[in-house]
Structure formats: structure tokens, C-alpha cells
C-alpha positions as a printed Julia matrix, in Angstrom:
457×3 Matrix{Float64}:
  -5.94  -19.22   22.1
  -5.23  -15.72   20.58
  -8.16  -14.51   18.56
  -7.68  -12.46   15.6
 -10.67  -10.29   14.25
 -10.17   -9.12   10.8
 -12.04   -6.3     8.73
 -11.43   -7.27    5.2
 -11.78  -10.22    3.28
  -9.42   -9.29    0.06
  -6.44  -10.74   -1.69
  -3.68   -8.43    0.68
  -4.78   -9.45    3.91
  -5.22  -13.17    2.87
  -1.8   -13.26    1.51
  -0.2   -11.27    4.07
  -1.44  -11.29    7.65
  -3.21  -14.56    7.42
  -0.2   -16.05    5.94
   1.63  -14.64    8.87
  -0.75  -16.11   11.74
  -1.24  -19.33    9.68
   2.8   -19.69    9.93
   2.77  -18.84   13.85
   0.24  -21.99   14.01
   2.4   -24.02   12.14
   5.62  -23.01   14.81
   3.23  -23.96   17.41
   1.35  -21.45   18.01
  -2.89  -21.05   18.6
  -3.97  -18.51   16.43
  -7.84  -18.4    15.4
  -9.11  -15.55   12.59
 -12.46  -14.22   12.37
 -13.04  -12.38    9.15
 -15.55   -9.77    8.8
 -16.86   -8.44    5.82
 -16.7    -4.54    6.11
 -18.98   -3.48    3.17
 -22.15   -4.26    1.85
 -21.48   -5.4    -1.57
 -20.13   -8.69   -2.35
 -20.34  -11.86   -0.12
 -18.48  -14.63    1.64
 -19.61  -17.74   -0.53
 -16.35  -18.93   -1.5
 -15.4   -19.07    1.95
 -18.2   -21.23    2.96
 -17.94  -23.42    0.0
 -13.99  -23.77    0.78
 -14.77  -24.06    4.42
 -12.62  -21.13    5.06
  -9.38  -22.88    3.23
  -7.44  -21.6     0.6
  -3.84  -21.34   -0.97
  -1.57  -18.62   -1.18
   1.34  -18.86   -3.61
   4.38  -16.91   -3.31
   5.93  -16.53   -6.96
   9.54  -15.18   -7.49
  12.99  -15.24   -8.97
  15.9   -15.9    -7.09
  19.25  -16.9    -7.78
  18.77  -17.86  -11.27
  15.74  -20.28  -10.36
  11.93  -19.87  -10.22
  10.07  -20.25   -6.88
   6.63  -21.01   -6.73
   5.91  -21.51   -2.67
   2.56  -22.9    -1.9
   1.29  -22.1     1.59
  -2.22  -23.97    2.63
  -3.99  -21.34    4.98
  -6.53  -23.1     7.71
  -6.22  -20.42   10.42
  -9.54  -18.7     9.42
 -12.21  -20.16   11.48
 -15.32  -17.89   10.97
 -16.25  -15.67    7.71
 -19.16  -13.35    8.77
 -21.06  -11.15    7.13
 -21.97   -8.68    9.38
 -25.05   -7.17    7.48
 -26.85  -10.52    7.37
 -25.8   -11.99   10.8
 -25.58   -8.77   12.99
 -26.02  -10.74   16.34
 -23.19  -13.16   15.26
 -20.84   -9.99   14.45
 -21.2    -8.16   17.6
 -21.16  -11.87   19.82
 -17.06  -11.69   18.92
 -17.03   -8.21   20.78
 -17.54  -10.21   24.05
 -15.01  -12.99   23.55
 -12.41  -13.21   26.2
  -9.58  -14.32   23.79
  -9.93  -11.38   21.4
  -6.5    -9.64   21.39
  -6.13   -8.57   18.03
  -8.25   -6.14   15.69
  -6.83   -5.76   11.83
  -8.28   -3.56    9.05
  -7.94   -3.1     5.25
 -10.77   -1.24    4.4
  -8.91    1.26    1.64
  -7.16    4.38    2.07
 -10.85    5.96    2.11
 -11.99    3.25    5.05
 -10.41    5.52    7.76
 -12.79    8.32    7.84
 -15.24   10.35    9.81
 -19.14   11.51    8.99
 -20.78   13.82   11.21
 -23.94   12.34    9.6
 -23.22    8.82   10.69
 -26.2     7.35   13.35
 -25.4     5.45   16.56
 -28.01    3.15   15.72
 -27.0     2.88   11.92
 -24.79    0.13   10.4
 -24.74   -0.29    6.55
 -24.01    3.09    5.52
 -21.92    4.4     8.18
 -18.07    4.22    7.96
 -15.69    1.61    9.23
 -14.33    3.63   12.12
 -18.28    4.18   13.03
 -18.69    0.42   12.85
 -15.35   -0.24   14.98
 -16.64    2.23   17.84
 -19.63    0.45   18.29
 -18.03   -3.05   18.34
 -15.88   -1.43   21.05
 -18.62   -0.08   23.03
 -19.96   -3.92   22.86
 -16.94   -5.0    24.04
 -16.65   -2.22   27.13
 -20.22   -3.1    28.39
 -19.29   -6.75   28.42
 -16.15   -5.75   30.78
 -13.9    -7.45   28.55
 -10.0    -6.31   28.46
  -9.1    -4.04   25.49
  -7.39   -5.06   22.19
  -4.63   -4.04   19.94
  -5.66   -2.58   16.53
  -3.28   -2.85   13.44
  -4.73   -1.2    10.75
  -2.95   -1.45    7.86
  -4.37    0.93    5.25
  -1.89    2.94    3.23
  -2.19    6.3     5.07
   0.38    7.97    7.3
  -0.07    7.22   10.77
  -2.95    4.7     9.89
  -3.61    3.97   13.75
  -3.36    7.64   15.02
  -6.1     8.63   12.31
  -8.18    5.65   13.05
  -8.31    6.4    17.03
  -9.02   10.12   16.03
 -12.2     8.84   14.31
 -13.42    6.77   17.16
 -12.94    9.42   19.42
 -14.89   11.93   17.45
 -17.94    9.45   17.1
 -17.4     9.0    20.85
 -18.25   12.52   21.22
 -20.67   12.65   18.6
 -22.9     9.96   20.17
 -22.79   11.14   23.31
 -21.24    7.81   24.76
 -20.1     7.61   28.55
 -17.0     9.32   29.81
 -15.91    5.97   31.17
 -15.97    4.11   27.8
 -13.77    7.08   26.29
 -11.13    6.46   29.43
 -11.47    2.52   28.45
 -10.56    3.35   25.18
  -7.74    5.53   25.8
  -6.13    3.38   28.26
  -7.05   -0.42   27.3
  -6.76   -0.3    23.83
  -3.6     0.07   22.05
  -3.92    1.68   18.43
  -0.36    0.57   16.8
   0.53    2.2    13.44
   1.73   -0.15   10.81
   3.48   -0.21    7.21
   3.06   -3.28    5.16
   4.8    -4.26    2.12
   3.99   -7.01   -0.31
   3.0    -6.88   -3.84
  -0.09   -9.39   -4.11
  -1.57   -9.8    -7.59
  -4.48  -11.72   -6.36
  -6.45  -14.45   -8.41
  -4.96  -15.37  -11.86
  -6.5   -13.77  -14.63
  -5.53  -16.02  -17.63
  -6.36  -19.59  -18.23
  -3.28  -20.87  -18.52
  -1.76  -19.5   -15.4
  -5.01  -20.68  -13.15
  -4.58  -24.31  -14.71
  -0.84  -24.35  -13.74
  -1.36  -22.91   -9.99
  -4.63  -25.54   -9.56
  -2.36  -28.34  -10.02
   0.66  -26.61   -8.01
  -2.01  -26.63   -5.1
  -3.71  -29.83   -6.41
  -7.39  -28.24   -6.26
  -9.65  -25.92   -7.78
  -9.01  -22.99   -5.28
 -11.32  -19.74   -5.96
  -9.52  -18.28   -3.33
  -6.39  -18.87   -4.4
  -4.09  -15.71   -4.02
  -0.85  -14.69   -5.39
   1.87  -12.38   -4.21
   5.72  -11.96   -4.17
   7.96  -13.81   -1.78
   9.11  -10.43   -0.25
   6.78   -9.49    2.86
   7.47   -6.83    5.4
   5.24   -5.66    8.66
   6.69   -2.69   10.73
   4.18   -2.45   13.91
   4.33    0.4    16.34
   5.6    -1.28   19.57
   3.13   -0.51   22.17
   2.22   -2.54   25.39
   2.8    -5.87   25.62
   2.12   -6.3    22.1
   5.4    -8.46   21.66
   3.09  -11.36   23.43
   0.72  -11.3    20.4
   2.75  -10.33   17.35
   6.08  -12.17   17.14
   8.96  -10.8    15.51
  11.11  -12.62   12.87
  10.52  -13.88    9.44
   7.09  -15.81    9.65
   5.84  -15.7     5.8
   6.5   -12.04    6.67
   9.06  -10.23    7.96
   7.79   -8.67   11.19
   9.61   -5.54   13.09
   8.12   -3.96   16.2
   9.55   -0.57   16.3
   9.33    2.77   17.93
  10.21    4.41   14.86
   7.28    3.69   12.26
   8.46    6.8    10.39
  11.88    5.32    9.27
  10.09    2.22    7.69
   7.31    4.55    5.74
   9.95    7.0     4.74
  12.26    4.05    3.33
   9.38    2.35    1.61
   7.98    5.72    0.19
  11.46    7.03   -1.18
  12.9     3.75   -2.17
  10.45    1.69   -3.43
   7.67    3.98   -4.65
  10.05    6.82   -5.76
  11.98    4.37   -7.77
   8.79    3.56   -9.27
   7.24    6.84  -10.02
  10.74    8.53  -11.51
  11.13    5.36  -13.83
   7.76    5.04  -15.1
   7.49    8.18  -17.78
  10.92    7.32  -18.96
  10.21    3.44  -19.18
   6.44    4.34  -21.07
   8.59    6.52  -23.98
  11.23    3.95  -24.44
   8.49    1.31  -25.02
   8.53   -0.68  -22.0
   5.22   -2.31  -20.87
   6.05   -3.54  -17.32
   8.66   -2.89  -14.62
  10.22   -6.27  -15.26
  10.61   -4.99  -18.9
  12.3    -1.61  -17.49
  14.6    -3.98  -15.44
  15.71   -6.23  -18.39
  16.63   -2.63  -19.96
  19.97   -1.8   -19.56
  19.53    1.69  -20.27
  16.56    1.89  -17.82
  17.85   -0.53  -15.22
  21.03    1.63  -14.75
  18.96    4.4   -14.57
  16.73    2.9   -11.27
  20.44    1.71  -10.12
  22.22    4.85  -10.15
  18.84    7.28   -9.07
  18.73    5.05   -5.91
  22.52    4.86   -5.37
  23.72    8.11   -5.84
  19.9    10.45   -5.13
  18.01    8.71   -2.78
  19.65    5.91   -0.76
  21.92    8.64    0.99
  19.44   10.87    2.24
  16.58    8.09    4.08
  18.67    7.58    7.17
  21.98    7.29    8.76
  22.29    3.87    8.45
  23.21    3.68    4.85
  24.09    0.21    4.93
  20.37   -0.97    5.95
  18.89    1.37    3.28
  21.05    0.08    0.73
  20.27   -3.41    1.45
  16.59   -2.89    1.45
  17.19   -1.14   -2.13
  18.74   -4.44   -3.38
  15.77   -6.33   -2.2
  13.78   -3.84   -4.15
  15.64   -4.08   -7.21
  15.51   -7.86   -7.31
  11.59   -7.37   -6.81
  11.44   -5.13   -9.67
  13.06   -8.48  -11.45
  10.07  -10.35  -10.37
   8.26  -11.81  -14.23
   5.01  -12.78  -12.19
   3.79   -9.95  -11.21
   3.27   -8.11  -14.13
   2.93   -4.68  -13.14
   1.91   -2.52  -15.69
   3.5     0.56  -16.06
   0.38    2.68  -16.97
  -1.3     1.43  -13.43
   1.96    2.84  -11.45
   1.24    5.86  -13.85
  -1.94    6.97  -12.02
  -1.4    10.65  -10.58
   1.76   10.92  -11.75
   2.47   14.65  -10.54
   1.37   14.19   -7.07
   3.2    10.96   -6.73
   6.35   12.88   -8.04
   5.88   15.47   -5.49
   4.94   12.9    -2.58
   8.03   10.09   -3.32
  10.53   12.03   -5.51
  10.58   15.87   -4.6
  11.82   15.28   -0.96
  14.71   13.22   -2.13
  15.32   16.15   -4.85
  15.27   18.75   -2.13
  17.77   16.98    0.2
  20.36   16.34   -2.8
  19.45   19.99   -3.74
  20.41   21.32   -0.08
  23.35   19.08    0.33
  25.36   19.59   -3.03
  24.02   23.1    -4.12
  22.66   21.51   -7.37
  19.9    19.84   -8.93
  20.19   15.77   -8.78
  20.91   14.61  -12.66
  18.53   11.4   -12.37
  15.83   13.04  -10.59
  15.73   16.03  -12.96
  15.69   13.37  -15.9
  12.67   11.65  -14.43
  10.29   14.85  -14.0
  11.71   15.82  -17.31
  10.33   12.32  -18.92
   7.15   13.18  -16.63
   6.77   16.56  -18.4
   7.56   15.15  -21.42
   4.95   12.29  -21.3
   2.2    15.02  -20.26
   3.06   17.45  -23.08
   2.21   14.69  -25.57
  -1.51   14.34  -24.13
  -4.58   14.67  -26.57
  -8.06   14.86  -25.59
 -10.06   12.19  -27.55
 -13.46   12.25  -26.21
 -13.49   12.13  -22.58
 -10.06   10.38  -22.59
  -6.58   11.74  -22.27
  -4.39   10.2   -24.16
  -0.54    9.92  -25.19
   0.64    8.53  -28.85
   3.99    6.48  -27.86
   6.35    4.96  -29.99
   4.58    1.34  -29.61
   1.22    2.03  -28.37
  -1.24    4.89  -27.45
  -1.93    4.93  -23.66
  -4.56    6.57  -21.56
  -3.38    8.93  -18.79
  -5.23    9.47  -15.48
  -4.51   12.36  -13.43
  -5.85   15.75  -12.06
  -7.94   17.05  -14.84
  -6.9    20.54  -14.84
  -3.14   19.13  -15.31
  -3.9    17.04  -17.9
  -5.9    20.2   -19.87
  -3.0    22.47  -19.15
  -0.72   20.08  -21.33
  -3.62   19.41  -23.86
  -3.81   23.19  -24.58
  -0.02   23.3   -24.82
   0.52   25.74  -21.66
   4.4    26.72  -21.07
   7.01   24.14  -18.9
   7.78   27.0   -16.78
   4.28   28.34  -15.72
   3.76   24.57  -14.38
   6.76   24.19  -12.6
   6.14   27.41  -10.66
   2.9    26.85   -9.72
   2.93   26.49   -6.08
  -0.89   24.84   -5.84
   0.69   21.72   -7.97
   3.98   21.24   -6.28
   3.57   23.08   -2.58
   6.65   25.5    -3.76
   7.84   27.08   -6.95
  10.2    24.14   -8.27
  11.87   26.87  -10.8
  13.61   28.3    -7.7
  15.63   25.32   -7.76
  18.94   27.06   -9.94
  19.27   25.46  -13.24
  16.0    23.12  -13.1
  14.01   24.87  -15.59
  16.55   25.32  -17.85
  17.34   21.27  -17.45
  13.85   20.37  -17.95
  13.3    22.51  -20.92
  16.37   21.18  -22.69
  15.44   17.6   -21.59
  12.04   17.76  -22.81
  13.34   19.06  -26.2
  15.84   16.62  -26.89
  13.22   13.92  -25.8
  10.55   15.5   -28.53
  13.5    14.99  -31.11
  13.66   11.1   -30.24
  17.0    11.53  -27.99
  17.5     9.23  -25.05
  18.66   11.01  -21.98
  19.47    7.47  -19.95
């Protein structure tokens, strides 16, 4: 028996980690998942009503055919609300077979608060709760565990351990406990990749899927067929986390940074560079963009010429991943709204596209055409912003949308301030982008054309 403790009961973990462990069981493994509700709000009533069982439906489009694969999930044995059943929660810390702890408490969940009390629980951070849990395991003289946070932050496990270390110091916990935590527990950085859309929103889809799974499943979770879980290879983790494709593809690696860089630049970078152009050309979803010849070619050319060559020396592996990303963008079931991806576009372009832009410039001594076009559409989109009450809106040719970003960026463009000052603002970009020869002139000329209705693609 290999027991897994899971902080989080949301759609992603159910369609990702739990689908993985369930598949391992079907292949002859013996995994048992206990869900811990990490926050006071919400309840676990649906788990109780359905005896912790539910279905995952992976929907996609491959080789010209629609795919709808149903996976009944039965690996979850318990779902505990620690705010109601604290003793039941703590008892799991003392189980010999506990080997893995997984968490998905949102990007903001891995944090430290010096005001957290050791005697508190409901209002302390997740790392504080975890520290108390691990301390109970230490006091019970049990072995260490493998901690696999999947929160989408850089070095998620390293940051989690840093928080635990701070709580050990804050609460003056025994030196022996710190040594046990340092030597017996393995904090493994991870990267996860699967788009999960969760419970169906419209009645027609809901009815169709209930017929597909042959029951009214209130925990039904929908995701895409693609799934990747890159896990830092530490200790003897291969005894418990199996590599290969088991619903999701699992890779144990000493270089988690490569997978992070690849995902951020290829998948996220493509999204971010595409969205402003897609919005201004009338697209609603990523799928719409990929069905438009101009936008689809824009994505393809940007990847091939300006992103893929700078991810790693293994260009073939990155190219293969990029091809899978393009297929994922063509999934009609995901309904990935461009307005959702457009949230905080300035900081996203800086994090996801500027590194590729700089690599290209440093290699060739000139600005990359497609990334510059993407930036131009971003600036043009923001230049169209108007303040309407407390909303920042842009009137497009087919609809009016609301932009959500740092208020000072939106105010800047709502007040019709110059492009050059924005691109040269080190506080925005971390550097002066006008220092890249030809960029400012190209963006200004591109924006003028876009405002006249000229398509740059």
C-alpha cells in the first residue's frame, strides 16, 4: 500500500494526479488517496454523497476524430475536512504507509506569515499547517515523505521547504525535528501541464456527458488528453512515482528548469503573443485563432523562427512539444477564452516573450519580426482602452471587452500617453526596451497601421 495525502479537492488535482494514481492501480499498483480540504470555505458533501467516486472525461480532437475518453476514479478512499475533524486529519500523519504529499493551494498558497501561531489552524497558511502535520509525524517516529507541490510558481518545492523552515524557527521547534525534515523528507520541485475545464457549465454538455458516464456525476471533471508531470528526481522517488504514460506522462528529471522554460516559452508564450492580435481580428477563443489561416500561421512562424531555437540545444524535442501544443490549441472542447488569457498581459509578455525576444536579438543583432508584431498588437489593444465607470474597456470591431491589468498601466494608456515612454519604463519591463535597435520605430509604425485597420499578419 502506498498512501497519498492530497491538500486540495479541486478540478485540477482530480483530473491530473488522481487520474494518474487511479491508472497505476488499474496497472496493478496499490495507491490510496486521502483528500484534505485546505481552506475553511466550501464542503466535501459531494464526495460523501458519491462515496469519493467520480469520472474524468478527457476530450480532444486527434487525427480528424473527436475523442471522449471516460476514466472512472476510485483511488480516493477518504475526504477529510480538518476544520471539522482535526483528529482524523492528524491521525493520517501517523500512518506508516504514507509516502507522498501533494498540494495545489493556488500560487498564493505557498507563503509565510510571521503572525501565524502554532496553536492556530483555521487562519494560518498552508505551509504552517503542513509544518504542524510533519511535526506530528516526527513525534510519532515515522519515516519521511516525498512532497510534490504542483502550485504554479518557480521552484515550488524549494519555496515550500523554505516556508516550513521559517515556521520551525518561528515556533522554536526542536533541532531534532529540523534535522529530520532536512534529511528524511524530500521536497521535489514539479511542473504540471494539463488544461482542465472542470464541471460542464451548459445543460446540453452536462446532459451529454452524464449519458456518456452513465450517471449524474456532480464531481465530473473535464480535461484535455495531454498531460505532463515533470518531477524532480530525489531519493528513491522512483519506487512511488512511476515514469511513462499513465493517463498523464510522468518524467523524473534532474533538470526541472528545462520543462519549466519549455512550457513558459512555447505554450504560455504562444498564447500571450497571439491573444492581442486574435482579439483585434475578431477571434473569441484560442480555437478560433487556430482556425484562422492568418493567426494560425502567425503562431506557427513565431514558434519555428523565434521561440523554439532558443529553448534548448535539443531543438527536435522542443519542436515535438510545440507540435503537441498546436494540436492542443485546436481542441474545440476547451473553450479557452482570449479575454481570460489577456489578464495581466503586460507582465505576461515580459515573463513569457521578452526572454525569447532577447535571445533572438542577441543571436542575430536585430529585432524578431513576429514577437515585435505581437508586442505591437498588445500596445495597440491597450491604446484603445477607455475608462467606463470603474472598468477599463476596449471597443473591438465585433464586441467591447474589459481589460484587467495593473491600474497604472491602464491609466497610462487611457490618458493617451506616448508609446516610447512606456517601452522605456524600467519599472514595467525591467529594462529599457527602446535600447533594442529599431524596436520603438517598428512598434510605433505597426500601431499606426493597426489603428487604420491594416492587418499585420
